Amino acid sequence: MKVSLKEVNKSFQKGKGETLEVLDDIDFNISEGEFVSLIGPSGCGKSTILKLVAGLDAPTSGEVLMNGRTVTGPGTDRVVVFQEGGLFPWMTVIENVTYGLLRKKMSKEEAHEKAMEGLRMVHLANFTGSYPHELSGGMKQRVAIARALVMDPDVLLMDEPFAALDEQTRLVLHKELQRIWQDTGKTILFITHNIREALTLSDRVLLMSTRPGAVKREFTVQAARPRDPADSNVVDLERRVMEELEEEMEKVLKEEFGDDYHLEKSRVRDSDHSDMGSHI
Amino acid sequence: MFVIVIIAIWEVISKAGIFPTFMFPPLIIPSVPGGVTVLKTLVGGVMSGQILAATGVTLSRLLIGFLIAVVLGLTFGFLIARFKWVDDTLGYFVTALQSIPSIVWFPLAIVWFGLGNTAILFIVAIGATWTMTVNSSAGFKNVPSIYINAARTLGSSGSHLLRTVILPASVPHIISGLRVAWAFAWRAIMAGELLGAAGGLGYLLDLGRSTQAMDLVLSIMIVIGLIGTIIDNQVFLRMERSVARKWGLRT
């Protein structure tokens, strides 16, 4: 097993004596070269799981294992691609990508060469001297992916990397990420709240329930790669995941709006006041 | 254009004879042939080296005091941002200290260091340190955690993290801190030199007062204003603009 989480619990102190339980008995494995997605409504603790694996946070109980050894802190064998905004704005693209390499005491020439290789992989070799703010959202995320890949990590951790992108850009990046994954054979843990994204990319999708976060169900995606979103397996899975997710959504909304709230009766998209995108 | 109007109004008032010439000297055109004007005193003072020497003395004191303040401010700011207990103690105290005008420290400085350079440096440094501390601690505290997390997963930690991420990420706050600290330092040094210590522009101002030479006083005010504007425009505004351009904060 590449990554194992064993009975991991995580809670935060919330004021006097109160504790907020975020993760409840999380237990799963990721094998070498596997692409696993975690999906769930916001606040289900999926990003917390990623932080625990990255070593940026420690579990309250249980343990996270990486190649059989307990994770005690961040390490370059597990590099994270964050949401938009993870690049250092005061550094150029090439400086961002060589940052980790130079820290590894690699020579400047070697680091530059490796960085160029990484940037070519994401088709950004012509933008080495640009600052992040000069790039589009999709380009920034490509740089972030290159920055992580050049470190040659055992596991690539991706924390909703495409959440802030428009649909077209996201589709392009899905294709590229699949290609990169197939070329490099990296193990990937991918966090998202987008069902289709998870199904398009992953071998396995873990659906999380919320408050406290727990793995509710596991789906294995058996469809040919590169994935076609219209593949009957994918479409069927999407419907099943959606059903499960709606149950969770209702739980969250009930907590937020009161017990008399029903998702079925007041579907968001039927209301004029909170039209969430039918005109897009 | 605005400056020309001001000069014109000044000239009219000074020639109207409402005030004696020594109190309200003309700027450019002498009231009586060969009489005093601020321009003549200014040019004369610069040529004779009197004003230039005084400016040099003041600027070197200012620079040293300012540098001390910047180093102290960055250090305190970092400690406040890094350690909760320092924030609760020193951080709280700094807010109180910041509200004390630096010249209030002067009697204490004279008793501690005697009337001289050290006392002046002391009040300049103390005048700028607290605002620098407040700004830099805000800068360090507001470094987005995503940068720190990204750097840590890329293998950075400790002083490398401080040098390569925390410090550069706080640069916008630090620059605005420098700018305000510089203005505080200017006020402190003028007040200090005016009250004591030989040499320097403040001393010349006091000399102008005691010899009732308002032309000298006005010339020095012009010099102070010019230096302030030049430094603000050429140094701090440039720094701010280059950071803004690099970061894409403004165009």
PDB file of C-alpha atoms in Angstrom, chain B:
ATOM      1  CA  MET B   1       0.490  76.038 -11.092  1.00  0.00           C
ATOM      2  CA  PHE B   2      -0.885  75.845  -7.566  1.00  0.00           C
ATOM      3  CA  VAL B   3       2.596  76.634  -6.252  1.00  0.00           C
ATOM      4  CA  ILE B   4       2.780  79.763  -8.404  1.00  0.00           C
ATOM      5  CA  VAL B   5      -0.509  81.055  -6.996  1.00  0.00           C
ATOM      6  CA  ILE B   6       0.716  80.455  -3.449  1.00  0.00           C
ATOM      7  CA  ILE B   7       3.966  82.301  -4.206  1.00  0.00           C
ATOM      8  CA  ALA B   8       2.026  85.215  -5.732  1.00  0.00           C
ATOM      9  CA  ILE B   9      -0.262  85.517  -2.711  1.00  0.00           C
ATOM     10  CA  TRP B  10       2.753  85.391  -0.415  1.00  0.00           C
ATOM     11  CA  GLU B  11       4.502  88.129  -2.341  1.00  0.00           C
ATOM     12  CA  VAL B  12       1.429  90.371  -2.211  1.00  0.00           C
ATOM     13  CA  ILE B  13       1.026  89.963   1.537  1.00  0.00           C
ATOM     14  CA  SER B  14       4.695  90.528   2.224  1.00  0.00           C
ATOM     15  CA  LYS B  15       4.711  93.734   0.158  1.00  0.00           C
ATOM     16  CA  ALA B  16       1.438  95.057   1.536  1.00  0.00           C
ATOM     17  CA  GLY B  17       3.333  96.123   4.630  1.00  0.00           C
ATOM     18  CA  ILE B  18       0.957  94.523   7.092  1.00  0.00           C
ATOM     19  CA  PHE B  19       3.845  92.732   8.779  1.00  0.00           C
ATOM     20  CA  PRO B  20       7.456  93.841   9.149  1.00  0.00           C
ATOM     21  CA  THR B  21       9.770  92.308   6.539  1.00  0.00           C
ATOM     22  CA  PHE B  22      11.711  90.190   9.057  1.00  0.00           C
ATOM     23  CA  MET B  23       8.461  88.410   9.998  1.00  0.00           C
ATOM     24  CA  PHE B  24       7.127  87.997   6.499  1.00  0.00           C
ATOM     25  CA  PRO B  25      10.040  88.130   4.053  1.00  0.00           C
ATOM     26  CA  PRO B  26       9.306  88.105   0.316  1.00  0.00           C
ATOM     27  CA  LEU B  27      10.086  84.884  -1.536  1.00  0.00           C
ATOM     28  CA  ILE B  28      11.566  86.076  -4.799  1.00  0.00           C
ATOM     29  CA  ILE B  29      11.263  89.825  -5.378  1.00  0.00           C
ATOM     30  CA  PRO B  30      12.950  91.976  -2.712  1.00  0.00           C
ATOM     31  CA  SER B  31      10.773  94.697  -1.146  1.00  0.00           C
ATOM     32  CA  VAL B  32      13.610  97.223  -1.173  1.00  0.00           C
ATOM     33  CA  PRO B  33      16.454  97.054  -3.725  1.00  0.00           C
ATOM     34  CA  GLY B  34      19.058  94.625  -2.436  1.00  0.00           C
ATOM     35  CA  GLY B  35      16.848  93.571   0.465  1.00  0.00           C
ATOM     36  CA  VAL B  36      16.407  89.994   1.771  1.00  0.00           C
ATOM     37  CA  THR B  37      14.444  87.341  -0.058  1.00  0.00           C
ATOM     38  CA  VAL B  38      13.969  83.715   0.843  1.00  0.00           C
ATOM     39  CA  LEU B  39      15.366  82.656  -2.519  1.00  0.00           C
ATOM     40  CA  LYS B  40      18.543  84.662  -1.998  1.00  0.00           C
ATOM     41  CA  THR B  41      19.078  83.211   1.464  1.00  0.00           C
ATOM     42  CA  LEU B  42      18.401  79.724   0.180  1.00  0.00           C
ATOM     43  CA  VAL B  43      20.812  80.025  -2.737  1.00  0.00           C
ATOM     44  CA  GLY B  44      23.388  81.758  -0.542  1.00  0.00           C
ATOM     45  CA  GLY B  45      23.053  79.119   2.142  1.00  0.00           C
ATOM     46  CA  VAL B  46      23.476  76.328  -0.340  1.00  0.00           C
ATOM     47  CA  MET B  47      26.452  78.026  -2.027  1.00  0.00           C
ATOM     48  CA  SER B  48      28.229  78.741   1.244  1.00  0.00           C
ATOM     49  CA  GLY B  49      27.705  75.143   2.246  1.00  0.00           C
ATOM     50  CA  GLN B  50      25.867  76.052   5.440  1.00  0.00           C
ATOM     51  CA  ILE B  51      22.563  74.499   4.396  1.00  0.00           C
ATOM     52  CA  LEU B  52      24.209  71.589   2.609  1.00  0.00           C
ATOM     53  CA  ALA B  53      26.316  70.712   5.631  1.00  0.00           C
ATOM     54  CA  ALA B  54      23.304  70.908   7.903  1.00  0.00           C
ATOM     55  CA  THR B  55      21.301  68.738   5.516  1.00  0.00           C
ATOM     56  CA  GLY B  56      24.107  66.189   5.514  1.00  0.00           C
ATOM     57  CA  VAL B  57      24.205  66.072   9.295  1.00  0.00           C
ATOM     58  CA  THR B  58      20.452  65.690   9.547  1.00  0.00           C
ATOM     59  CA  LEU B  59      20.201  63.038   6.842  1.00  0.00           C
ATOM     60  CA  SER B  60      22.985  60.914   8.284  1.00  0.00           C
ATOM     61  CA  ARG B  61      21.380  61.002  11.734  1.00  0.00           C
ATOM     62  CA  LEU B  62      18.030  60.243  10.168  1.00  0.00           C
ATOM     63  CA  LEU B  63      19.371  57.324   8.170  1.00  0.00           C
ATOM     64  CA  ILE B  64      21.111  55.704  11.136  1.00  0.00           C
ATOM     65  CA  GLY B  65      18.113  56.153  13.424  1.00  0.00           C
ATOM     66  CA  PHE B  66      15.790  54.889  10.716  1.00  0.00           C
ATOM     67  CA  LEU B  67      17.897  51.799  10.063  1.00  0.00           C
ATOM     68  CA  ILE B  68      17.964  50.976  13.763  1.00  0.00           C
ATOM     69  CA  ALA B  69      14.180  51.364  13.820  1.00  0.00           C
ATOM     70  CA  VAL B  70      13.721  49.122  10.780  1.00  0.00           C
ATOM     71  CA  VAL B  71      15.875  46.345  12.211  1.00  0.00           C
ATOM     72  CA  LEU B  72      14.171  46.547  15.605  1.00  0.00           C
ATOM     73  CA  GLY B  73      10.719  46.843  14.039  1.00  0.00           C
ATOM     74  CA  LEU B  74      11.211  43.790  11.820  1.00  0.00           C
ATOM     75  CA  THR B  75      12.564  41.765  14.729  1.00  0.00           C
ATOM     76  CA  PHE B  76       9.777  42.746  17.116  1.00  0.00           C
ATOM     77  CA  GLY B  77       7.206  42.305  14.379  1.00  0.00           C
ATOM     78  CA  PHE B  78       8.434  38.808  13.646  1.00  0.00           C
ATOM     79  CA  LEU B  79       8.443  37.825  17.318  1.00  0.00           C
ATOM     80  CA  ILE B  80       4.929  39.204  17.788  1.00  0.00           C
ATOM     81  CA  ALA B  81       3.642  37.310  14.779  1.00  0.00           C
ATOM     82  CA  ARG B  82       5.477  34.123  15.692  1.00  0.00           C
ATOM     83  CA  PHE B  83       4.864  33.793  19.429  1.00  0.00           C
ATOM     84  CA  LYS B  84       1.462  34.253  20.991  1.00  0.00           C
ATOM     85  CA  TRP B  85       2.891  35.260  24.360  1.00  0.00           C
ATOM     86  CA  VAL B  86       5.006  38.014  22.803  1.00  0.00           C
ATOM     87  CA  ASP B  87       1.881  39.296  21.072  1.00  0.00           C
ATOM     88  CA  ASP B  88      -0.001  39.334  24.374  1.00  0.00           C
ATOM     89  CA  THR B  89       2.796  41.192  26.147  1.00  0.00           C
ATOM     90  CA  LEU B  90       4.957  43.259  23.808  1.00  0.00           C
ATOM     91  CA  GLY B  91       2.296  43.486  21.102  1.00  0.00           C
ATOM     92  CA  TYR B  92      -0.127  45.053  23.513  1.00  0.00           C
ATOM     93  CA  PHE B  93       2.522  47.379  24.912  1.00  0.00           C
ATOM     94  CA  VAL B  94       3.610  48.546  21.447  1.00  0.00           C
ATOM     95  CA  THR B  95       0.134  49.848  20.694  1.00  0.00           C
ATOM     96  CA  ALA B  96       0.406  52.044  23.782  1.00  0.00           C
ATOM     97  CA  LEU B  97       3.959  53.132  22.955  1.00  0.00           C
ATOM     98  CA  GLN B  98       2.935  54.003  19.426  1.00  0.00           C
ATOM     99  CA  SER B  99       0.558  56.651  20.725  1.00  0.00           C
ATOM    100  CA  ILE B 100       3.349  58.511  22.553  1.00  0.00           C
ATOM    101  CA  PRO B 101       4.848  61.210  20.305  1.00  0.00           C
ATOM    102  CA  SER B 102       8.549  60.504  20.098  1.00  0.00           C
ATOM    103  CA  ILE B 103       9.557  63.979  21.274  1.00  0.00           C
ATOM    104  CA  VAL B 104       8.060  63.100  24.667  1.00  0.00           C
ATOM    105  CA  TRP B 105      11.066  60.786  25.091  1.00  0.00           C
ATOM    106  CA  PHE B 106      13.482  63.689  24.656  1.00  0.00           C
ATOM    107  CA  PRO B 107      13.859  64.764  28.330  1.00  0.00           C
ATOM    108  CA  LEU B 108      14.572  61.151  29.187  1.00  0.00           C
ATOM    109  CA  ALA B 109      17.033  60.863  26.303  1.00  0.00           C
ATOM    110  CA  ILE B 110      18.909  63.984  27.438  1.00  0.00           C
ATOM    111  CA  VAL B 111      19.271  62.652  30.950  1.00  0.00           C
ATOM    112  CA  TRP B 112      20.346  59.221  29.730  1.00  0.00           C
ATOM    113  CA  PHE B 113      22.661  60.176  26.887  1.00  0.00           C
ATOM    114  CA  GLY B 114      23.363  63.878  27.330  1.00  0.00           C
ATOM    115  CA  LEU B 115      22.402  66.554  24.824  1.00  0.00           C
ATOM    116  CA  GLY B 116      23.953  65.299  21.608  1.00  0.00           C
ATOM    117  CA  ASN B 117      23.920  62.839  18.763  1.00  0.00           C
ATOM    118  CA  THR B 118      22.945  59.807  20.807  1.00  0.00           C
ATOM    119  CA  ALA B 119      19.884  61.503  22.264  1.00  0.00           C
ATOM    120  CA  ILE B 120      18.750  62.523  18.779  1.00  0.00           C
ATOM    121  CA  LEU B 121      19.338  59.039  17.369  1.00  0.00           C
ATOM    122  CA  PHE B 122      17.408  57.619  20.284  1.00  0.00           C
ATOM    123  CA  ILE B 123      14.275  59.627  19.651  1.00  0.00           C
ATOM    124  CA  VAL B 124      14.451  59.105  15.893  1.00  0.00           C
ATOM    125  CA  ALA B 125      14.740  55.360  16.358  1.00  0.00           C
ATOM    126  CA  ILE B 126      12.055  55.198  18.988  1.00  0.00           C
ATOM    127  CA  GLY B 127       9.739  57.349  16.906  1.00  0.00           C
ATOM    128  CA  ALA B 128       9.901  54.974  13.960  1.00  0.00           C
ATOM    129  CA  THR B 129      10.315  51.608  15.675  1.00  0.00           C
ATOM    130  CA  TRP B 130       6.770  51.126  16.939  1.00  0.00           C
ATOM    131  CA  THR B 131       4.972  51.876  13.712  1.00  0.00           C
ATOM    132  CA  MET B 132       7.460  49.635  11.900  1.00  0.00           C
ATOM    133  CA  THR B 133       6.729  46.921  14.466  1.00  0.00           C
ATOM    134  CA  VAL B 134       2.977  47.222  14.034  1.00  0.00           C
ATOM    135  CA  ASN B 135       3.194  47.117  10.240  1.00  0.00           C
ATOM    136  CA  SER B 136       5.665  44.272   9.995  1.00  0.00           C
ATOM    137  CA  SER B 137       3.799  42.125  12.516  1.00  0.00           C
ATOM    138  CA  ALA B 138       0.629  42.678  10.495  1.00  0.00           C
ATOM    139  CA  GLY B 139       2.576  41.676   7.391  1.00  0.00           C
ATOM    140  CA  PHE B 140       3.950  38.503   8.953  1.00  0.00           C
ATOM    141  CA  LYS B 141       0.590  37.561  10.458  1.00  0.00           C
ATOM    142  CA  ASN B 142      -1.235  37.993   7.165  1.00  0.00           C
ATOM    143  CA  VAL B 143       0.976  35.737   5.073  1.00  0.00           C
ATOM    144  CA  PRO B 144      -1.624  33.428   3.490  1.00  0.00           C
ATOM    145  CA  SER B 145      -1.264  29.957   4.973  1.00  0.00           C
ATOM    146  CA  ILE B 146      -1.479  28.489   1.473  1.00  0.00           C
ATOM    147  CA  TYR B 147       1.997  29.896   0.646  1.00  0.00           C
ATOM    148  CA  ILE B 148       3.454  28.473   3.830  1.00  0.00           C
ATOM    149  CA  ASN B 149       1.811  25.095   3.285  1.00  0.00           C
ATOM    150  CA  ALA B 150       2.931  24.998  -0.347  1.00  0.00           C
ATOM    151  CA  ALA B 151       6.505  25.783   0.656  1.00  0.00           C
ATOM    152  CA  ARG B 152       6.483  23.180   3.413  1.00  0.00           C
ATOM    153  CA  THR B 153       5.310  20.427   1.108  1.00  0.00           C
ATOM    154  CA  LEU B 154       8.101  21.448  -1.277  1.00  0.00           C
ATOM    155  CA  GLY B 155      10.611  20.806   1.469  1.00  0.00           C
ATOM    156  CA  SER B 156      11.079  24.237   3.008  1.00  0.00           C
ATOM    157  CA  SER B 157      11.240  24.849   6.741  1.00  0.00           C
ATOM    158  CA  GLY B 158      12.809  27.021   9.422  1.00  0.00           C
ATOM    159  CA  SER B 159      14.948  29.932   8.321  1.00  0.00           C
ATOM    160  CA  HIS B 160      14.677  28.942   4.660  1.00  0.00           C
ATOM    161  CA  LEU B 161      10.898  29.283   4.923  1.00  0.00           C
ATOM    162  CA  LEU B 162      11.301  32.643   6.650  1.00  0.00           C
ATOM    163  CA  ARG B 163      13.718  33.959   4.055  1.00  0.00           C
ATOM    164  CA  THR B 164      12.082  32.632   0.902  1.00  0.00           C
ATOM    165  CA  VAL B 165       8.372  32.843   1.732  1.00  0.00           C
ATOM    166  CA  ILE B 166       7.373  34.685   4.897  1.00  0.00           C
ATOM    167  CA  LEU B 167       9.576  37.728   4.298  1.00  0.00           C
ATOM    168  CA  PRO B 168       8.792  38.224   0.589  1.00  0.00           C
ATOM    169  CA  ALA B 169       5.095  37.562   1.181  1.00  0.00           C
ATOM    170  CA  SER B 170       5.005  40.391   3.739  1.00  0.00           C
ATOM    171  CA  VAL B 171       6.806  42.863   1.491  1.00  0.00           C
ATOM    172  CA  PRO B 172       3.712  44.964   0.646  1.00  0.00           C
ATOM    173  CA  HIS B 173       3.009  45.532   4.346  1.00  0.00           C
ATOM    174  CA  ILE B 174       6.663  46.138   5.114  1.00  0.00           C
ATOM    175  CA  ILE B 175       7.002  48.811   2.435  1.00  0.00           C
ATOM    176  CA  SER B 176       4.020  50.759   3.707  1.00  0.00           C
ATOM    177  CA  GLY B 177       5.545  50.377   7.161  1.00  0.00           C
ATOM    178  CA  LEU B 178       8.836  51.822   5.915  1.00  0.00           C
ATOM    179  CA  ARG B 179       7.047  54.770   4.414  1.00  0.00           C
ATOM    180  CA  VAL B 180       5.180  55.678   7.583  1.00  0.00           C
ATOM    181  CA  ALA B 181       8.229  54.993   9.747  1.00  0.00           C
ATOM    182  CA  TRP B 182      10.280  57.355   7.569  1.00  0.00           C
ATOM    183  CA  ALA B 183       7.706  60.132   8.033  1.00  0.00           C
ATOM    184  CA  PHE B 184       7.746  59.573  11.811  1.00  0.00           C
ATOM    185  CA  ALA B 185      11.531  59.648  11.824  1.00  0.00           C
ATOM    186  CA  TRP B 186      11.526  63.002   9.984  1.00  0.00           C
ATOM    187  CA  ARG B 187       9.180  64.542  12.534  1.00  0.00           C
ATOM    188  CA  ALA B 188      11.240  63.180  15.394  1.00  0.00           C
ATOM    189  CA  ILE B 189      14.558  64.477  14.097  1.00  0.00           C
ATOM    190  CA  MET B 190      13.223  67.978  13.430  1.00  0.00           C
ATOM    191  CA  ALA B 191      11.735  68.229  16.894  1.00  0.00           C
ATOM    192  CA  GLY B 192      14.918  66.856  18.417  1.00  0.00           C
ATOM    193  CA  GLU B 193      17.297  69.133  16.543  1.00  0.00           C
ATOM    194  CA  LEU B 194      15.119  72.134  17.184  1.00  0.00           C
ATOM    195  CA  LEU B 195      15.322  71.544  20.904  1.00  0.00           C
ATOM    196  CA  GLY B 196      19.000  70.758  21.076  1.00  0.00           C
ATOM    197  CA  ALA B 197      22.087  69.288  19.445  1.00  0.00           C
ATOM    198  CA  ALA B 198      24.514  71.130  17.229  1.00  0.00           C
ATOM    199  CA  GLY B 199      24.448  71.000  13.434  1.00  0.00           C
ATOM    200  CA  GLY B 200      21.541  69.831  11.390  1.00  0.00           C
ATOM    201  CA  LEU B 201      18.595  71.564   9.796  1.00  0.00           C
ATOM    202  CA  GLY B 202      16.662  71.768  13.061  1.00  0.00           C
ATOM    203  CA  TYR B 203      19.545  73.635  14.629  1.00  0.00           C
ATOM    204  CA  LEU B 204      19.568  76.106  11.723  1.00  0.00           C
ATOM    205  CA  LEU B 205      15.837  76.615  12.206  1.00  0.00           C
ATOM    206  CA  ASP B 206      16.462  77.496  15.835  1.00  0.00           C
ATOM    207  CA  LEU B 207      19.247  79.826  14.767  1.00  0.00           C
ATOM    208  CA  GLY B 208      16.860  81.536  12.354  1.00  0.00           C
ATOM    209  CA  ARG B 209      14.351  81.987  15.141  1.00  0.00           C
ATOM    210  CA  SER B 210      16.848  83.488  17.580  1.00  0.00           C
ATOM    211  CA  THR B 211      18.259  85.911  14.999  1.00  0.00           C
ATOM    212  CA  GLN B 212      14.748  86.697  13.747  1.00  0.00           C
ATOM    213  CA  ALA B 213      15.758  85.607  10.247  1.00  0.00           C
ATOM    214  CA  MET B 214      12.528  84.203   8.895  1.00  0.00           C
ATOM    215  CA  ASP B 215      14.109  84.083   5.440  1.00  0.00           C
ATOM    216  CA  LEU B 216      16.454  81.422   6.787  1.00  0.00           C
ATOM    217  CA  VAL B 217      13.605  79.577   8.492  1.00  0.00           C
ATOM    218  CA  LEU B 218      11.560  79.575   5.288  1.00  0.00           C
ATOM    219  CA  SER B 219      14.534  78.404   3.199  1.00  0.00           C
ATOM    220  CA  ILE B 220      15.018  75.457   5.504  1.00  0.00           C
ATOM    221  CA  MET B 221      11.339  74.638   5.392  1.00  0.00           C
ATOM    222  CA  ILE B 222      11.624  74.530   1.614  1.00  0.00           C
ATOM    223  CA  VAL B 223      14.647  72.245   1.836  1.00  0.00           C
ATOM    224  CA  ILE B 224      12.832  69.897   4.233  1.00  0.00           C
ATOM    225  CA  GLY B 225       9.782  69.795   2.011  1.00  0.00           C
ATOM    226  CA  LEU B 226      11.880  69.065  -1.065  1.00  0.00           C
ATOM    227  CA  ILE B 227      13.832  66.259   0.557  1.00  0.00           C
ATOM    228  CA  GLY B 228      10.648  64.714   1.923  1.00  0.00           C
ATOM    229  CA  THR B 229       8.918  64.780  -1.452  1.00  0.00           C
ATOM    230  CA  ILE B 230      11.939  63.473  -3.321  1.00  0.00           C
ATOM    231  CA  ILE B 231      12.491  60.551  -0.950  1.00  0.00           C
ATOM    232  CA  ASP B 232       8.817  59.670  -0.893  1.00  0.00           C
ATOM    233  CA  ASN B 233       8.529  59.766  -4.678  1.00  0.00           C
ATOM    234  CA  GLN B 234      11.880  58.338  -5.655  1.00  0.00           C
ATOM    235  CA  VAL B 235      12.293  55.676  -3.017  1.00  0.00           C
ATOM    236  CA  PHE B 236       9.051  54.553  -1.428  1.00  0.00           C
ATOM    237  CA  LEU B 237       6.603  55.142  -4.256  1.00  0.00           C
ATOM    238  CA  ARG B 238       8.981  53.391  -6.631  1.00  0.00           C
ATOM    239  CA  MET B 239       9.290  50.421  -4.321  1.00  0.00           C
ATOM    240  CA  GLU B 240       5.518  50.250  -3.960  1.00  0.00           C
ATOM    241  CA  ARG B 241       4.984  50.464  -7.698  1.00  0.00           C
ATOM    242  CA  SER B 242       7.531  47.816  -8.545  1.00  0.00           C
ATOM    243  CA  VAL B 243       6.018  45.411  -6.034  1.00  0.00           C
ATOM    244  CA  ALA B 244       2.532  46.192  -7.283  1.00  0.00           C
ATOM    245  CA  ARG B 245       3.620  45.534 -10.843  1.00  0.00           C
ATOM    246  CA  LYS B 246       5.336  42.283  -9.976  1.00  0.00           C
ATOM    247  CA  TRP B 247       2.424  41.000  -7.939  1.00  0.00           C
ATOM    248  CA  GLY B 248      -0.232  42.348 -10.269  1.00  0.00           C
ATOM    249  CA  LEU B 249      -1.966  44.255  -7.483  1.00  0.00           C
ATOM    250  CA  ARG B 250      -2.398  47.320  -9.680  1.00  0.00           C
ATOM    251  CA  THR B 251      -1.430  48.151 -13.209  1.00  0.00           C
TER     252      THR B 251
END
